[in-house]
PDB file of N, CA and C in Angstrom:
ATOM      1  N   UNK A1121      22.369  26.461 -18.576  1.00  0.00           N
ATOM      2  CA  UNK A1121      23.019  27.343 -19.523  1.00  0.00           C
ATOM      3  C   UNK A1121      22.261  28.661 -19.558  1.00  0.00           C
ATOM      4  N   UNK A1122      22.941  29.541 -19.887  1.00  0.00           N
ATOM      5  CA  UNK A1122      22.480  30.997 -20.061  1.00  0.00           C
ATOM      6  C   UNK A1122      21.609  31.338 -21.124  1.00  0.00           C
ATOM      7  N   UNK A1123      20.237  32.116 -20.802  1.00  0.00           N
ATOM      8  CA  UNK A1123      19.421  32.497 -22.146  1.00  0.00           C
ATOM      9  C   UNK A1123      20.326  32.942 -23.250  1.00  0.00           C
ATOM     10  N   UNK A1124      20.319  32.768 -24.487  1.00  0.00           N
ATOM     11  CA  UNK A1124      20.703  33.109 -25.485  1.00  0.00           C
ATOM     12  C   UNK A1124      21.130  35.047 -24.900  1.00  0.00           C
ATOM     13  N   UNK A1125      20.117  35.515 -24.336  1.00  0.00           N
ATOM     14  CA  UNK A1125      20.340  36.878 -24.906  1.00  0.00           C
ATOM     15  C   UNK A1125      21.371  37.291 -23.675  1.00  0.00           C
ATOM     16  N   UNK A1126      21.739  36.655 -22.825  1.00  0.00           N
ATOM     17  CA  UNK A1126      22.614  36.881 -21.867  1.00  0.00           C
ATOM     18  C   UNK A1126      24.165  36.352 -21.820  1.00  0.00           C
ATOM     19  N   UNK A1127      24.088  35.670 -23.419  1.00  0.00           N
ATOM     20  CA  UNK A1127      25.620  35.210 -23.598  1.00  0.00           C
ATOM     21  C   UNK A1127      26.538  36.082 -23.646  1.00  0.00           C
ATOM     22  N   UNK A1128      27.902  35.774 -24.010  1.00  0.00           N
ATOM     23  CA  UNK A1128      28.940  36.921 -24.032  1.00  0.00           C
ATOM     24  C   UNK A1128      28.678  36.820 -25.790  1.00  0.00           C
ATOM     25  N   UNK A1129      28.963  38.596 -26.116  1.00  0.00           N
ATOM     26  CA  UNK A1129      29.039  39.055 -27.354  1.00  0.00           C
ATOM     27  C   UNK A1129      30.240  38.477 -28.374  1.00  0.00           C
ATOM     28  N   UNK A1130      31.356  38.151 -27.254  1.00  0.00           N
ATOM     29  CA  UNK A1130      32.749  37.724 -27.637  1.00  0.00           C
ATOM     30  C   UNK A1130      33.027  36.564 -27.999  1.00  0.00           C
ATOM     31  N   UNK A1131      33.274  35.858 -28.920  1.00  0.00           N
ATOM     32  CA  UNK A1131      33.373  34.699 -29.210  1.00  0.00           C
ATOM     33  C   UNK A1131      34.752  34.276 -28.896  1.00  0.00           C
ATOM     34  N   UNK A1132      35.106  32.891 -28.501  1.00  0.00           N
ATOM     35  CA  UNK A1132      35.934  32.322 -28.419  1.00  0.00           C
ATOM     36  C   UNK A1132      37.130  31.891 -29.565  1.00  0.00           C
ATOM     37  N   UNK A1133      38.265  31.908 -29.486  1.00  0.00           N
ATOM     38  CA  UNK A1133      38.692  31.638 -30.927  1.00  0.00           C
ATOM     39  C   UNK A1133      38.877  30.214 -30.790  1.00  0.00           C
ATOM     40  N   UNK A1134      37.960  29.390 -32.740  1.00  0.00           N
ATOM     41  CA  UNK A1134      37.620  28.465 -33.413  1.00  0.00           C
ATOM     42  C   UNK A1134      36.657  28.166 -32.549  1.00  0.00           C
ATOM     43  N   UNK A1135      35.628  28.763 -31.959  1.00  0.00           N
ATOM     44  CA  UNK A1135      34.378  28.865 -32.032  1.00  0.00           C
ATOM     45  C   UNK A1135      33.248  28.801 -32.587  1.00  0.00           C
ATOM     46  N   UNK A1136      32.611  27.991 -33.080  1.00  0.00           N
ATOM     47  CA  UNK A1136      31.854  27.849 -33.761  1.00  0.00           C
ATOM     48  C   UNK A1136      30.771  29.002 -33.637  1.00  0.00           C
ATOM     49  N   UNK A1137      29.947  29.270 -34.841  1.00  0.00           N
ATOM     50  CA  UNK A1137      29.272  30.395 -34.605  1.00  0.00           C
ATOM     51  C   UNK A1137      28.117  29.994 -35.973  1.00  0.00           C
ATOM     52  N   UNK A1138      26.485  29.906 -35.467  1.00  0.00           N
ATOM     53  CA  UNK A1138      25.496  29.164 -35.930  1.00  0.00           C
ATOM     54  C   UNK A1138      24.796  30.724 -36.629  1.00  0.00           C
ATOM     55  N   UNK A1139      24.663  30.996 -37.998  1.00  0.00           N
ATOM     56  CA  UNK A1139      23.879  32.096 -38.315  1.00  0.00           C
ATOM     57  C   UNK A1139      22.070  31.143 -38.483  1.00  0.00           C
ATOM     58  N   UNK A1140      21.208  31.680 -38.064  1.00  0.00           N
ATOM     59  CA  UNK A1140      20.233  31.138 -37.702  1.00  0.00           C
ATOM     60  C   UNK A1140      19.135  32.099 -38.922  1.00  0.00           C
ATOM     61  N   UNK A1141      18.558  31.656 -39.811  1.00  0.00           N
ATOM     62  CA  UNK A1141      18.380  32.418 -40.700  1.00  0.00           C
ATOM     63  C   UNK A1141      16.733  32.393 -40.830  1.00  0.00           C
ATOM     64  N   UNK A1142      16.117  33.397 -40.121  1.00  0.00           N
ATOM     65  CA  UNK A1142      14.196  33.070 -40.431  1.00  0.00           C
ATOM     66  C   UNK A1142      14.205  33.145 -41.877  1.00  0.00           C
ATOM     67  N   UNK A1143      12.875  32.311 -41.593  1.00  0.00           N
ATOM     68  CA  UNK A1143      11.834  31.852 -43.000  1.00  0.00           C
ATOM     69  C   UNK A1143      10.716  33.194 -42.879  1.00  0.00           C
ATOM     70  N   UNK A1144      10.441  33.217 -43.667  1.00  0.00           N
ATOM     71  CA  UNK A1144       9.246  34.136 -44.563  1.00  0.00           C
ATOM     72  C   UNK A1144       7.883  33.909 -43.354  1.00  0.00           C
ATOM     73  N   UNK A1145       7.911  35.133 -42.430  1.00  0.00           N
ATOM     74  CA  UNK A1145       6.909  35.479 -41.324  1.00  0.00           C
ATOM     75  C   UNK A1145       7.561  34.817 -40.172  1.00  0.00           C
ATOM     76  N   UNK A1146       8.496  34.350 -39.721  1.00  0.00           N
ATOM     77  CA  UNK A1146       9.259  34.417 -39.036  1.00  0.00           C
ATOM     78  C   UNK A1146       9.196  35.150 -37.795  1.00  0.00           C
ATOM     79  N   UNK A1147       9.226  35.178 -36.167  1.00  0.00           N
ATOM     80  CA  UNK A1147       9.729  35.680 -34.828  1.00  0.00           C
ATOM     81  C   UNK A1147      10.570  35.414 -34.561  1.00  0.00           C
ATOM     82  N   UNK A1148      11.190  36.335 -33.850  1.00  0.00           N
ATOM     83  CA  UNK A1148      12.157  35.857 -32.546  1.00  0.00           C
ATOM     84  C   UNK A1148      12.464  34.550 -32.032  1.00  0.00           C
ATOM     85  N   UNK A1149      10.740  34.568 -31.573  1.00  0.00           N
ATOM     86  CA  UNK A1149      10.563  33.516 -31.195  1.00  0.00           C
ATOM     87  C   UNK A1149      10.408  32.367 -31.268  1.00  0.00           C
ATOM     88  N   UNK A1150      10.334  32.158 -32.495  1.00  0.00           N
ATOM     89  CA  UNK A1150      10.116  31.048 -33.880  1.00  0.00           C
ATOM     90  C   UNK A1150      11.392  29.992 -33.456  1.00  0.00           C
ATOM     91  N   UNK A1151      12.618  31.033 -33.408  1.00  0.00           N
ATOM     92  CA  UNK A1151      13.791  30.442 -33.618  1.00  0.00           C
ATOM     93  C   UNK A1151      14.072  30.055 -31.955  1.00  0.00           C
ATOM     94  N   UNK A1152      13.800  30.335 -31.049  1.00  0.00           N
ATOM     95  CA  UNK A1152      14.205  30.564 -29.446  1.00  0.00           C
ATOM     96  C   UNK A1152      14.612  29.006 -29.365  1.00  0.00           C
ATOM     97  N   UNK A1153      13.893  27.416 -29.995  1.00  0.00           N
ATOM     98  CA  UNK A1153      14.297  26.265 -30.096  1.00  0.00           C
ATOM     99  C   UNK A1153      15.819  25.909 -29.836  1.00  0.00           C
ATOM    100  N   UNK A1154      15.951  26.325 -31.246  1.00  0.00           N
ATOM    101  CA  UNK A1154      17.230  26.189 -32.297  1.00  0.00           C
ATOM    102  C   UNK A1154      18.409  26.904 -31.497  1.00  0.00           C
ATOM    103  N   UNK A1155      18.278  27.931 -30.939  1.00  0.00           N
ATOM    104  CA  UNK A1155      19.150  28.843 -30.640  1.00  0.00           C
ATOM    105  C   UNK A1155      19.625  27.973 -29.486  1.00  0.00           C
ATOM    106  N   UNK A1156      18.623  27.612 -28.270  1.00  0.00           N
ATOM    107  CA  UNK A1156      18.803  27.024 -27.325  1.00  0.00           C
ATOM    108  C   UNK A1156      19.732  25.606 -27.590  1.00  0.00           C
ATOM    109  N   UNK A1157      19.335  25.483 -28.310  1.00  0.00           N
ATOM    110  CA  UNK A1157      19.958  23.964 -28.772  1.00  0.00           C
ATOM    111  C   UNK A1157      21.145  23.895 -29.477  1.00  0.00           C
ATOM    112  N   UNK A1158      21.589  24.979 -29.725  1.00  0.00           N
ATOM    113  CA  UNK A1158      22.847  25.336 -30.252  1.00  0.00           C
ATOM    114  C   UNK A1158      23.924  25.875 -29.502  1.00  0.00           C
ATOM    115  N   UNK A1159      23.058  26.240 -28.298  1.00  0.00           N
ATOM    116  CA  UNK A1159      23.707  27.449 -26.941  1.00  0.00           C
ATOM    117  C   UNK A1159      24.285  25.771 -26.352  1.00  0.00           C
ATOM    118  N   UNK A1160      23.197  25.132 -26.009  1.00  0.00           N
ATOM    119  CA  UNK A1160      23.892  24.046 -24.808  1.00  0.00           C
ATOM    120  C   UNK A1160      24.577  22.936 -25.288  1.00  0.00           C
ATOM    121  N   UNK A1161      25.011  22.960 -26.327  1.00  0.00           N
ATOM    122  CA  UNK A1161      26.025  22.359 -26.959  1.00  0.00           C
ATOM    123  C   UNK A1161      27.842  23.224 -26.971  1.00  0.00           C
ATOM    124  N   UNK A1162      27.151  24.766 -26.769  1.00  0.00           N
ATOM    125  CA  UNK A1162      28.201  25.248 -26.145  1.00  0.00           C
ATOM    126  C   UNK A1162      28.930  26.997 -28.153  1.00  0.00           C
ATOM    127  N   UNK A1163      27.718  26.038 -28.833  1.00  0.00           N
ATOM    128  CA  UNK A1163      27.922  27.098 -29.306  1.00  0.00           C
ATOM    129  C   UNK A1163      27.093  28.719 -29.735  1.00  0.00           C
ATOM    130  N   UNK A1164      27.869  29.952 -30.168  1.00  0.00           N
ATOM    131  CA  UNK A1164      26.852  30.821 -30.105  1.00  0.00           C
ATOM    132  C   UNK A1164      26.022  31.420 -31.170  1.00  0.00           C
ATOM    133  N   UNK A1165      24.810  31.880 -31.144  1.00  0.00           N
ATOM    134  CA  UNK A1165      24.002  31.937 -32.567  1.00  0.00           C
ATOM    135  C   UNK A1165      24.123  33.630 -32.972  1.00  0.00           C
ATOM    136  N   UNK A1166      24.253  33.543 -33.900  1.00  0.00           N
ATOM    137  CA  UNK A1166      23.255  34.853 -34.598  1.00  0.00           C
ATOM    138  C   UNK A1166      21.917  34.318 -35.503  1.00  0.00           C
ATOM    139  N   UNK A1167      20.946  35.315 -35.075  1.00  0.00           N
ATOM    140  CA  UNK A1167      19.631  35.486 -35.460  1.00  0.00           C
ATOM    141  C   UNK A1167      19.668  36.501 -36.251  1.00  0.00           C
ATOM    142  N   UNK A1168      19.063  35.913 -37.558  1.00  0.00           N
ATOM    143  CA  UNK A1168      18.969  37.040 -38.375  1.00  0.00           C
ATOM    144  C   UNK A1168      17.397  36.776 -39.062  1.00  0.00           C
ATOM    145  N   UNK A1169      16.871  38.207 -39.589  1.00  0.00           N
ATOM    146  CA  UNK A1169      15.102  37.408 -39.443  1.00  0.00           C
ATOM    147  C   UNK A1169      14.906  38.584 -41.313  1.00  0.00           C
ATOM    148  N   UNK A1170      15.066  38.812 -42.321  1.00  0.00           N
ATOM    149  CA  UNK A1170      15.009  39.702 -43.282  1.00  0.00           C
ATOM    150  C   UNK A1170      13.224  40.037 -42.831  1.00  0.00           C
ATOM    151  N   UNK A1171      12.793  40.847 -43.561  1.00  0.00           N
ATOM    152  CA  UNK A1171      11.553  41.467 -43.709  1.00  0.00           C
ATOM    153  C   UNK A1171      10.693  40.709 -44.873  1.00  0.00           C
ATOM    154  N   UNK A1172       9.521  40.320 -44.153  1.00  0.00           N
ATOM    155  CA  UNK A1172       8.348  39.977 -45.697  1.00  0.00           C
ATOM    156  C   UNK A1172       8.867  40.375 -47.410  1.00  0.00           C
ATOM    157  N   UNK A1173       8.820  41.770 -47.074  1.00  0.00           N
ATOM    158  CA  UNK A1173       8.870  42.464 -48.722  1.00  0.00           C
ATOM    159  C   UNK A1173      10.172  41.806 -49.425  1.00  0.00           C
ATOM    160  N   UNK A1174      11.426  42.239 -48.858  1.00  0.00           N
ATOM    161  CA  UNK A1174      12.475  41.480 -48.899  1.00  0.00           C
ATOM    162  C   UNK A1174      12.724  40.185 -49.171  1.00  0.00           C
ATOM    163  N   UNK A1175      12.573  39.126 -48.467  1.00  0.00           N
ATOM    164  CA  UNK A1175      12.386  37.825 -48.759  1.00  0.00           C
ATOM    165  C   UNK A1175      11.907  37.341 -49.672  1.00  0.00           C
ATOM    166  N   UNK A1176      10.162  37.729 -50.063  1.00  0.00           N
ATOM    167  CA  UNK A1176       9.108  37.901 -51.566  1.00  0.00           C
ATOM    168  C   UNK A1176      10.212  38.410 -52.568  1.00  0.00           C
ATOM    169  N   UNK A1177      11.111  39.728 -52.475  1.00  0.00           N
ATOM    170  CA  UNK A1177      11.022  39.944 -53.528  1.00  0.00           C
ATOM    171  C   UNK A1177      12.470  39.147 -54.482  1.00  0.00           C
ATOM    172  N   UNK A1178      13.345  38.928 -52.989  1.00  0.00           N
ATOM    173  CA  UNK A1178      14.293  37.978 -53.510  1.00  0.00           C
ATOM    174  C   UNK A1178      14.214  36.337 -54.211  1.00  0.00           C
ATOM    175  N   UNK A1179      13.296  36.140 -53.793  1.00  0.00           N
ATOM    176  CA  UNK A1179      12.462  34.455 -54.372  1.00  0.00           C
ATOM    177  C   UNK A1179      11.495  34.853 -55.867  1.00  0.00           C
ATOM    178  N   UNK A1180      10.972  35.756 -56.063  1.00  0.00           N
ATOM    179  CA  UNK A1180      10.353  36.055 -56.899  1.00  0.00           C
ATOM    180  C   UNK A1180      11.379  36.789 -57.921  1.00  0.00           C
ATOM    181  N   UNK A1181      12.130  37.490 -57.700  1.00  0.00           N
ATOM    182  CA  UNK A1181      13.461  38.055 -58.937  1.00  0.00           C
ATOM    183  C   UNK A1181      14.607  37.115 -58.665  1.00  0.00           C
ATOM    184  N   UNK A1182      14.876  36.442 -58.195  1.00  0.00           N
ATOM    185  CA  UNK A1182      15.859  35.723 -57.643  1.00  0.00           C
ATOM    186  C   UNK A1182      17.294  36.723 -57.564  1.00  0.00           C
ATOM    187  N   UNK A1183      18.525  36.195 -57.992  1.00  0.00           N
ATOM    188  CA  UNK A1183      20.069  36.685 -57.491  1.00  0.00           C
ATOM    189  C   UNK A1183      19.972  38.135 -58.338  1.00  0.00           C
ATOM    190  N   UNK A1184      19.146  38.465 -59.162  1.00  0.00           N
ATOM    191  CA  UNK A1184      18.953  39.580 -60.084  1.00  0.00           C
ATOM    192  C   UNK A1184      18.599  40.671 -59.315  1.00  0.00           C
ATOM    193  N   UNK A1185      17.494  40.344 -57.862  1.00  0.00           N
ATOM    194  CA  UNK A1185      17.128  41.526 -57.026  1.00  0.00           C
ATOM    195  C   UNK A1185      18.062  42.048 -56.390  1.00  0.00           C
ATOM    196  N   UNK A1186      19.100  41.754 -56.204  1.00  0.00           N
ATOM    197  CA  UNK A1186      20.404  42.234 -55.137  1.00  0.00           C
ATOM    198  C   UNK A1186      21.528  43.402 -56.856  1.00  0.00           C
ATOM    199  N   UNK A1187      20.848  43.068 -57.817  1.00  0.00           N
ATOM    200  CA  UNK A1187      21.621  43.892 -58.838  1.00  0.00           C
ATOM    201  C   UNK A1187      20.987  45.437 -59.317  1.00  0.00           C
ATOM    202  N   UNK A1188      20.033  45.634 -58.741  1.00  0.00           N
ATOM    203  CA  UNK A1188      19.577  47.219 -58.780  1.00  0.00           C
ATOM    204  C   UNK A1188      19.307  47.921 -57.946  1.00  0.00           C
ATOM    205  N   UNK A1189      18.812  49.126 -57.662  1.00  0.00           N
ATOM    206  CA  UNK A1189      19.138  49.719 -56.323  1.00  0.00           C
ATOM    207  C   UNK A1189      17.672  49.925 -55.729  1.00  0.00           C
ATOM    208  N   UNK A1190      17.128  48.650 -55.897  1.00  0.00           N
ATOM    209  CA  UNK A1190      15.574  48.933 -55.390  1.00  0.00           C
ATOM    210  C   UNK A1190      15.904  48.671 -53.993  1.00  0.00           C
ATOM    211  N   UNK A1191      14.909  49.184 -52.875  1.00  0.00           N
ATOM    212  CA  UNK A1191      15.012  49.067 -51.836  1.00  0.00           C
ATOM    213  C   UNK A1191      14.646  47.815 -51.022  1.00  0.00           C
ATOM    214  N   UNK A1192      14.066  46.793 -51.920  1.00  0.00           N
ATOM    215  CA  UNK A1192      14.233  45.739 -51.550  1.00  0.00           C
ATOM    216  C   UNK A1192      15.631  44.934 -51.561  1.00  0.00           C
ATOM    217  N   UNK A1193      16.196  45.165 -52.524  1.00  0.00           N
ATOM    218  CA  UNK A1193      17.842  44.422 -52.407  1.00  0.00           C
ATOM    219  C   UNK A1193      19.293  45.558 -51.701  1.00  0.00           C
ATOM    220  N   UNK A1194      18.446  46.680 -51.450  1.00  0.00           N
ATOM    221  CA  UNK A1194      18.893  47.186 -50.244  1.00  0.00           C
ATOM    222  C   UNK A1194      19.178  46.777 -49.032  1.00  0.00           C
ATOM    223  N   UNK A1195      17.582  46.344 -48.943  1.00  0.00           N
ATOM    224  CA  UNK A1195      17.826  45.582 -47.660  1.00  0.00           C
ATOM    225  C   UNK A1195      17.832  44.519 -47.212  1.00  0.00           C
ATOM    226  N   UNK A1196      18.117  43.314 -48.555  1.00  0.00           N
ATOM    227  CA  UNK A1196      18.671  42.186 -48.305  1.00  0.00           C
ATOM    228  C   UNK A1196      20.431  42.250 -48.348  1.00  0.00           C
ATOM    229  N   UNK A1197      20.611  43.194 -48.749  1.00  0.00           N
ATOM    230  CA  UNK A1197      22.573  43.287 -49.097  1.00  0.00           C
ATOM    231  C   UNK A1197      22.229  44.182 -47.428  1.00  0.00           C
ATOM    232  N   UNK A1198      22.110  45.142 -46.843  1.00  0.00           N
ATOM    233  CA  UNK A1198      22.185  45.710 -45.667  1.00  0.00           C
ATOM    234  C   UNK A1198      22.107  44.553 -44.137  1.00  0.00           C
ATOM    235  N   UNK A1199      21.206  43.873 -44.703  1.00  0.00           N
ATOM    236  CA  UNK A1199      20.746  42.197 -43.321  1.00  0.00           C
ATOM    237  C   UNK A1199      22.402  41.333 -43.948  1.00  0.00           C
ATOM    238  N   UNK A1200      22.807  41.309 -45.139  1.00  0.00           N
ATOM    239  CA  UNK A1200      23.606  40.593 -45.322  1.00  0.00           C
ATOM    240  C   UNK A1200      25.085  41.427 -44.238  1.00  0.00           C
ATOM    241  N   UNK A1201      25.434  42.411 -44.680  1.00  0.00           N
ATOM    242  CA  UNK A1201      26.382  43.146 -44.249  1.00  0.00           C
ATOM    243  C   UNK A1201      26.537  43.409 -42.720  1.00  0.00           C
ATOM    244  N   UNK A1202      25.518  43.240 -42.356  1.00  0.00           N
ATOM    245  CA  UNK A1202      25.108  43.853 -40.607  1.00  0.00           C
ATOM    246  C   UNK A1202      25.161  42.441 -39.697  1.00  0.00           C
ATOM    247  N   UNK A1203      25.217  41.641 -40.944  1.00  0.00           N
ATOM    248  CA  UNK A1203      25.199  39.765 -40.256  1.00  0.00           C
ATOM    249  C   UNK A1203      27.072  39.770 -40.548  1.00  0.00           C
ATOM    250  N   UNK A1204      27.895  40.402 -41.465  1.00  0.00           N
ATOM    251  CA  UNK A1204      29.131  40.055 -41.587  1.00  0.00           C
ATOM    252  C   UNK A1204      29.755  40.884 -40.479  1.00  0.00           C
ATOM    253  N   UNK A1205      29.250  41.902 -40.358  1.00  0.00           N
ATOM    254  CA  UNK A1205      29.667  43.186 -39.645  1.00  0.00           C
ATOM    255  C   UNK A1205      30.013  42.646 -38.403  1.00  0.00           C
ATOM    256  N   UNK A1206      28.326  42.148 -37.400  1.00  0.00           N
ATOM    257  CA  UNK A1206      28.359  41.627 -36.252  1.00  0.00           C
ATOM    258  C   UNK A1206      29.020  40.262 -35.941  1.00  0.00           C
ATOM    259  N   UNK A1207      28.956  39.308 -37.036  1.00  0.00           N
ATOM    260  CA  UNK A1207      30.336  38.056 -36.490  1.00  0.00           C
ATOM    261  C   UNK A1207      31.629  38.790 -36.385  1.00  0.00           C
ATOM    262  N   UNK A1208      31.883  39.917 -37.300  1.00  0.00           N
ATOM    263  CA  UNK A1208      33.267  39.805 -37.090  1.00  0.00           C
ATOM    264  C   UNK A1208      33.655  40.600 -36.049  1.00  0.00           C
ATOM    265  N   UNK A1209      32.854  41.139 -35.223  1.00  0.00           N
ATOM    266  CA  UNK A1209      32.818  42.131 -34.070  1.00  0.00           C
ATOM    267  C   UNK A1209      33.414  41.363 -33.173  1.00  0.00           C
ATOM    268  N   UNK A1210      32.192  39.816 -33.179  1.00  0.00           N
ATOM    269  CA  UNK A1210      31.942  39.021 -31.963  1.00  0.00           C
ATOM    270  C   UNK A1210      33.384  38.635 -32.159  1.00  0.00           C
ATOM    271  N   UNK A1211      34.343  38.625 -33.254  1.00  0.00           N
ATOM    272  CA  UNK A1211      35.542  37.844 -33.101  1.00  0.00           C
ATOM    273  C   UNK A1211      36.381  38.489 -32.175  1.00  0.00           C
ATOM    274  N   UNK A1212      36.344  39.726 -32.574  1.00  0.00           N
ATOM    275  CA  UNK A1212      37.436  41.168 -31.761  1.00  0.00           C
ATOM    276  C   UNK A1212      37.411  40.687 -30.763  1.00  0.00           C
ATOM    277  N   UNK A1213      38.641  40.190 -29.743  1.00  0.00           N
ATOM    278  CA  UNK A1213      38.657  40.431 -28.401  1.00  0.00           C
ATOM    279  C   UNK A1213      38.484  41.467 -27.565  1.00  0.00           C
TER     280      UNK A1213
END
């Protein structure tokens, strides 16, 4: 099977599609397992990895940090949007 990063962008329709979500200090490479193991079963992943500050500050304020315009729930609503953005790309034929 093909490295993850050499799959097609395009998803198949009723395709399953695995959002792969890092933990707090998290790589790439962390996840390269999972991804693989999701690829040769035939389905395709998104990797999504948020930032330290981000992650801290969403566990520590909980659903309340995504309600003001600090730049931490900036950029957990921005990783959220850019993860909806890109599945629904991969759907576009």
């Amino acid at each position: 099977m093909n490295p993850p990063t050499q799959r097609s962008t395009t998803i198949a329709n009723n395709q399953p599609v695995v959002v792969l979500a890092g933990w707090l200090g998290c790589q790439p490479r962390n996840l390269r397992r999972y991804t693989q193991m999701y690829n040769d079963i035939g389905w395709d992943t998104l990797v999504k990895i948020g930032s330290p500050r981000s992650v801290i500050a969403a566990v520590v304020e909980g659903p309340s940090c995504c309600d003001g315009p600090s730049s931490q729930s900036f950029e957990m609503k921005k990783l959220a949007m850019d993860t909806l953005r890109e599945l629904q790309t991969r759907q576009t034929p």
